[in-house]
mmCIF file of C-alpha atoms in Angstrom:
data_model
loop_
_atom_site.group_PDB
_atom_site.id
_atom_site.type_symbol
_atom_site.label_atom_id
_atom_site.label_comp_id
_atom_site.label_asym_id
_atom_site.label_seq_id
_atom_site.Cartn_x
_atom_site.Cartn_y
_atom_site.Cartn_z
ATOM 1 C CA LEU A 169 14.792 -15.971 -11.530
ATOM 2 C CA GLY A 170 17.699 -14.406 -9.696
ATOM 3 C CA PHE A 171 21.264 -14.678 -10.913
ATOM 4 C CA ARG A 172 24.226 -13.985 -8.688
ATOM 5 C CA GLY A 173 25.067 -10.276 -8.573
ATOM 6 C CA TYR A 174 22.066 -9.104 -10.638
ATOM 7 C CA VAL A 175 18.690 -7.634 -10.060
ATOM 8 C CA VAL A 176 16.367 -9.103 -12.663
ATOM 9 C CA CYS A 177 13.170 -7.547 -13.937
ATOM 10 C CA ARG A 178 11.327 -8.457 -17.093
ATOM 11 C CA GLY A 179 13.434 -6.995 -19.825
ATOM 12 C CA VAL A 180 15.975 -5.525 -17.456
ATOM 13 C CA MET A 181 19.118 -6.906 -15.847
ATOM 14 C CA SER A 182 21.210 -4.571 -13.753
ATOM 15 C CA PRO A 183 24.539 -5.551 -12.153
ATOM 16 C CA GLN A 184 25.030 -5.714 -8.382
ATOM 17 C CA PRO A 185 28.661 -6.585 -7.745
ATOM 18 C CA GLY A 186 29.398 -8.807 -4.805
ATOM 19 C CA ARG A 187 25.831 -9.383 -3.628
ATOM 20 C CA THR A 188 23.813 -12.554 -3.838
ATOM 21 C CA PRO A 189 20.036 -12.135 -3.607
ATOM 22 C CA THR A 190 18.298 -14.262 -0.986
ATOM 23 C CA ASP A 191 15.080 -16.192 -1.544
ATOM 24 C CA ARG A 192 13.133 -13.489 0.367
ATOM 25 C CA SER A 193 14.396 -10.731 -1.898
ATOM 26 C CA TRP A 194 12.496 -12.338 -4.758
ATOM 27 C CA GLY A 195 9.353 -13.172 -2.820
ATOM 28 C CA HIS A 196 7.374 -16.359 -2.880
ATOM 29 C CA GLY A 197 5.117 -15.919 -5.898
ATOM 30 C CA SER A 198 3.023 -13.269 -7.595
ATOM 31 C CA GLY A 199 1.947 -10.604 -5.085
ATOM 32 C CA ASP A 200 3.212 -12.511 -2.042
ATOM 33 C CA VAL A 201 5.204 -10.506 0.468
ATOM 34 C CA ALA A 202 7.687 -12.440 2.693
ATOM 35 C CA LEU A 203 6.602 -11.894 6.252
ATOM 36 C CA ARG A 204 8.724 -13.220 9.055
ATOM 37 C CA PRO A 205 7.231 -16.245 10.849
ATOM 38 C CA SER A 206 6.389 -14.337 13.981
ATOM 39 C CA ALA A 207 4.289 -11.974 11.894
ATOM 40 C CA LYS A 208 2.138 -14.756 10.709
ATOM 41 C CA ARG A 209 1.368 -15.936 14.230
ATOM 42 C CA ALA A 210 -0.842 -13.694 16.224
ATOM 43 C CA GLU A 211 -0.377 -15.769 19.416
ATOM 44 C CA GLY A 212 2.430 -14.242 21.395
ATOM 45 C CA ALA A 213 3.721 -12.157 18.602
ATOM 46 C CA GLY A 214 3.374 -8.866 20.490
ATOM 47 C CA ALA A 215 2.373 -5.576 19.019
ATOM 48 C CA LEU A 216 4.240 -5.338 15.704
ATOM 49 C CA SER A 217 4.011 -2.373 13.482
ATOM 50 C CA VAL A 218 2.855 -2.382 9.851
ATOM 51 C CA VAL A 219 6.487 -1.728 8.751
ATOM 52 C CA GLU A 220 7.797 -4.624 10.838
ATOM 53 C CA GLN A 221 5.127 -6.893 9.445
ATOM 54 C CA LEU A 222 5.966 -5.820 5.874
ATOM 55 C CA GLY A 223 9.612 -6.649 6.662
ATOM 56 C CA VAL A 224 12.094 -3.997 7.574
ATOM 57 C CA ALA A 225 15.051 -5.791 5.943
ATOM 58 C CA ASP A 226 13.005 -6.640 2.786
ATOM 59 C CA LEU A 227 11.888 -3.030 2.482
ATOM 60 C CA ALA A 228 15.436 -1.664 2.833
ATOM 61 C CA GLN A 229 16.748 -4.201 0.264
ATOM 62 C CA GLY A 230 13.929 -3.398 -2.167
ATOM 63 C CA LEU A 231 14.662 0.345 -1.925
ATOM 64 C CA GLU A 232 18.357 -0.210 -2.385
ATOM 65 C CA GLU A 233 17.694 -2.249 -5.549
ATOM 66 C CA ALA A 234 15.331 0.501 -6.733
ATOM 67 C CA ARG A 235 18.044 3.100 -6.386
ATOM 68 C CA GLN A 236 20.206 1.165 -8.730
ATOM 69 C CA LEU A 237 17.375 0.586 -11.223
ATOM 70 C CA TRP A 238 15.917 4.109 -11.158
ATOM 71 C CA GLN A 239 17.604 5.514 -14.175
ATOM 72 C CA ASP A 240 16.624 2.401 -16.190
ATOM 73 C CA TRP A 241 12.990 3.012 -15.174
ATOM 74 C CA VAL A 242 13.189 6.654 -16.202
ATOM 75 C CA GLU A 243 14.325 5.568 -19.644
ATOM 76 C CA GLN A 244 11.465 3.069 -19.865
ATOM 77 C CA ASP A 245 8.767 5.449 -18.704
ATOM 78 C CA PRO A 246 9.226 9.220 -19.130
ATOM 79 C CA ARG A 247 6.609 9.902 -16.510
ATOM 80 C CA LEU A 248 9.267 9.211 -13.891
ATOM 81 C CA ALA A 249 11.600 11.927 -15.317
ATOM 82 C CA SER A 250 9.917 14.740 -13.328
ATOM 83 C CA ALA A 251 10.205 12.915 -9.993
ATOM 84 C CA PRO A 252 13.282 12.724 -7.779
ATOM 85 C CA ALA A 253 14.970 9.352 -7.228
ATOM 86 C CA VAL A 254 13.893 7.014 -4.434
ATOM 87 C CA ASP A 255 15.074 8.883 -1.328
ATOM 88 C CA GLY A 256 13.324 12.138 -2.151
ATOM 89 C CA LEU A 257 10.227 10.632 -3.736
ATOM 90 C CA ARG A 258 7.900 10.459 -0.738
ATOM 91 C CA ASP A 259 8.357 14.107 0.197
ATOM 92 C CA TRP A 260 7.905 15.115 -3.438
ATOM 93 C CA LEU A 261 4.679 13.144 -3.723
ATOM 94 C CA MET A 262 3.276 15.014 -0.754
ATOM 95 C CA LEU A 263 4.126 18.366 -2.221
ATOM 96 C CA VAL A 264 2.921 17.996 -5.870
ATOM 97 C CA GLY A 265 -0.673 17.784 -7.046
ATOM 98 C CA ILE A 266 -2.614 14.576 -6.861
ATOM 99 C CA ASP A 267 -2.545 14.108 -10.620
ATOM 100 C CA ALA A 268 1.227 14.476 -10.843
ATOM 101 C CA ALA A 269 1.726 12.070 -7.875
ATOM 102 C CA ASP A 270 -0.588 9.474 -9.458
ATOM 103 C CA GLU A 271 1.245 9.674 -12.798
ATOM 104 C CA VAL A 272 4.498 8.661 -11.077
ATOM 105 C CA LEU A 273 2.913 6.034 -8.830
ATOM 106 C CA HIS A 274 1.076 4.585 -11.846
ATOM 107 C CA ALA A 275 4.362 4.233 -13.752
ATOM 108 C CA LEU A 276 5.970 2.445 -10.781
ATOM 109 C CA VAL A 277 2.926 0.144 -10.324
ATOM 110 C CA GLN A 278 3.079 -0.828 -13.949
ATOM 111 C CA ILE A 279 6.820 -1.537 -13.739
ATOM 112 C CA GLY A 280 6.295 -3.664 -10.599
ATOM 113 C CA SER A 281 3.204 -5.505 -11.803
ATOM 114 C CA PRO A 282 3.344 -9.162 -12.880
ATOM 115 C CA SER A 283 1.406 -7.990 -15.924
ATOM 116 C CA GLY A 284 3.958 -5.262 -16.521
ATOM 117 C CA ARG A 285 7.706 -5.616 -16.126
ATOM 118 C CA ASP A 286 7.344 -7.636 -12.878
ATOM 119 C CA CYS A 287 10.090 -5.655 -11.244
ATOM 120 C CA ARG A 288 9.513 -6.070 -7.478
ATOM 121 C CA PRO A 289 11.806 -3.153 -6.360
ATOM 122 C CA ALA A 290 9.244 -0.824 -7.948
ATOM 123 C CA THR A 291 6.571 -2.378 -5.810
ATOM 124 C CA TRP A 292 8.642 -1.743 -2.729
ATOM 125 C CA VAL A 293 8.964 1.936 -3.715
ATOM 126 C CA VAL A 294 5.181 2.353 -3.949
ATOM 127 C CA ALA A 295 4.648 0.503 -0.711
ATOM 128 C CA TRP A 296 7.134 2.767 0.995
ATOM 129 C CA ALA A 297 5.408 5.825 -0.495
ATOM 130 C CA LEU A 298 1.999 4.638 0.670
ATOM 131 C CA LEU A 299 3.110 3.561 4.169
ATOM 132 C CA PRO A 300 1.773 6.686 5.931
ATOM 133 C CA GLY A 301 -1.657 6.100 4.461
ATOM 134 C CA ALA A 302 -1.500 2.368 5.301
ATOM 135 C CA ILE A 303 -0.593 3.108 8.910
ATOM 136 C CA ALA A 304 -3.543 5.551 9.063
ATOM 137 C CA VAL A 305 -5.811 2.773 7.909
ATOM 138 C CA ALA A 306 -4.357 0.382 10.568
ATOM 139 C CA ARG A 307 -5.097 2.948 13.269
ATOM 140 C CA ARG A 308 -8.789 2.690 12.517
ATOM 141 C CA ALA A 309 -8.761 -0.971 13.521
ATOM 142 C CA PRO A 310 -7.990 -2.534 16.885
ATOM 143 C CA ALA A 311 -4.280 -2.409 17.593
ATOM 144 C CA GLY A 312 -2.425 -5.683 17.424
ATOM 145 C CA PRO A 313 -0.417 -8.069 15.228
ATOM 146 C CA GLU A 314 -3.442 -9.379 13.319
ATOM 147 C CA THR A 315 -4.362 -5.868 12.186
ATOM 148 C CA ASP A 316 -0.766 -4.990 11.273
ATOM 149 C CA ALA A 317 -0.267 -8.238 9.355
ATOM 150 C CA LEU A 318 -3.502 -7.759 7.389
ATOM 151 C CA VAL A 319 -2.667 -4.182 6.494
ATOM 152 C CA ALA A 320 0.863 -4.993 5.540
ATOM 153 C CA SER A 321 -0.026 -7.999 3.337
ATOM 154 C CA GLN A 322 -3.014 -6.168 1.801
ATOM 155 C CA LEU A 323 -0.821 -3.143 0.951
ATOM 156 C CA TRP A 324 1.545 -5.419 -0.988
ATOM 157 C CA LEU A 325 -1.255 -7.317 -2.729
ATOM 158 C CA GLU A 326 -3.137 -4.182 -3.798
ATOM 159 C CA ILE A 327 0.003 -2.731 -5.337
ATOM 160 C CA ARG A 328 1.103 -5.890 -7.104
ATOM 161 C CA GLN A 329 -2.429 -6.706 -8.386
ATOM 162 C CA PHE A 330 -3.402 -3.110 -9.222
ATOM 163 C CA PRO A 331 -5.288 -3.016 -12.580
ATOM 164 C CA TRP A 332 -2.992 -0.369 -14.112
ATOM 165 C CA TRP A 333 -4.587 -0.867 -17.580
ATOM 166 C CA ARG A 334 -7.962 0.272 -16.137
ATOM 167 C CA HIS A 335 -7.358 2.676 -13.233
ATOM 168 C CA GLN A 336 -4.984 5.669 -12.969
ATOM 169 C CA LYS A 337 -5.617 6.754 -9.366
ATOM 170 C CA VAL A 338 -3.177 4.585 -7.429
ATOM 171 C CA ALA A 339 -3.056 5.976 -3.896
ATOM 172 C CA GLY A 340 -6.847 6.549 -3.618
ATOM 173 C CA ASN A 341 -7.810 3.122 -4.929
ATOM 174 C CA VAL A 342 -5.183 1.142 -2.970
ATOM 175 C CA LEU A 343 -6.051 2.726 0.354
ATOM 176 C CA ALA A 344 -9.810 2.601 -0.262
ATOM 177 C CA ASN A 345 -9.540 -1.164 -1.124
ATOM 178 C CA MET A 346 -7.551 -1.730 2.050
ATOM 179 C CA ARG A 347 -10.266 0.001 4.133
ATOM 180 C CA SER A 348 -12.861 -2.192 2.374
ATOM 181 C CA VAL A 349 -10.927 -5.355 3.281
ATOM 182 C CA LEU A 350 -10.765 -4.345 6.938
ATOM 183 C CA ALA A 351 -14.421 -3.456 6.936
ATOM 184 C CA ARG A 352 -15.343 -6.861 5.524
ATOM 185 C CA GLU A 353 -13.264 -8.502 8.269
ATOM 186 C CA GLY A 354 -15.196 -6.437 10.803
ATOM 187 C CA MET A 355 -12.011 -4.784 12.038
ATOM 188 C CA LEU A 356 -12.740 -1.103 11.461
ATOM 189 C CA LYS A 357 -13.652 0.914 14.517
ATOM 190 C CA ARG A 358 -16.973 2.664 14.393
ATOM 191 C CA PRO A 359 -16.779 6.330 15.178
ATOM 192 C CA SER A 360 -17.916 6.962 18.759
ATOM 193 C CA SER A 361 -20.868 9.193 19.213
ATOM 194 C CA PRO A 362 -22.350 10.630 22.421
ATOM 195 C CA CYS A 363 -25.441 8.954 23.674
ATOM 196 C CA LYS A 364 -28.575 10.780 22.618
ATOM 197 C CA PRO A 365 -30.797 11.873 25.446
ATOM 198 C CA PRO A 366 -34.089 10.010 25.586
ATOM 199 C CA ALA A 367 -36.778 11.579 23.517
ATOM 200 C CA SER A 368 -39.105 13.676 25.564
ATOM 201 C CA THR A 369 -42.784 12.889 25.424
ATOM 202 C CA PRO A 370 -44.564 15.569 23.474
ATOM 203 C CA ARG A 371 -46.781 17.660 25.672
ATOM 204 C CA ARG A 372 -50.452 17.242 24.945
ATOM 205 C CA GLN A 373 -52.465 20.325 24.436
ATOM 206 C CA PRO A 374 -55.673 20.719 26.439
ATOM 207 C CA LEU A 375 -58.665 19.524 24.445
ATOM 208 C CA SER A 376 -60.268 22.853 24.778
ATOM 209 C CA ASN A 377 -57.378 24.488 22.898
ATOM 210 C CA THR A 378 -57.178 22.071 20.052
ATOM 211 C CA THR A 379 -58.640 22.982 16.721
ATOM 212 C CA ARG A 380 -59.916 20.669 14.038
ATOM 213 C CA SER A 381 -59.077 21.302 10.493
#
């Protein structure tokens, strides 16, 4: 539920003076990202990017809410203490080791999960952090709104539904699962390979030169 002027997460309520959350800021159910109507229609939608399909305004709003909640999250999970706040996070994740990056992403996934604190702004932070990887996955499929919509919605679902109690490697598992979904849909491009020249017919040796063993 959303109350006027507050961002509400399970066990956390932080004030936001003078702002009323819209229905889209809270989503439409567990793991459901609010895509604009044109993103849900492939016909005539044009070539929309993954970011546009995810929702530029929703992403910006989610990150703004995350900035206000960041210190609360650090107090809830000390794994976030070593990471910079939202704006510097993506660059930091690219510079540190994989294990350190996954520690921070795992903490955020747990905070954003319906089985954790169900705090959607944390999910938006993880989605923003993994966008470069998601875009790279999209580039392996035919360009178009259907691909972008599938990648965007699957990115959100994989983060929201991530089994944080069982897996620690967030980035690797999320992106691998996205590739698997595109592969099942038959959307991944196969790597092009040069045509092999026809096999030459082996030359037969004269019978007089053959030896029997």
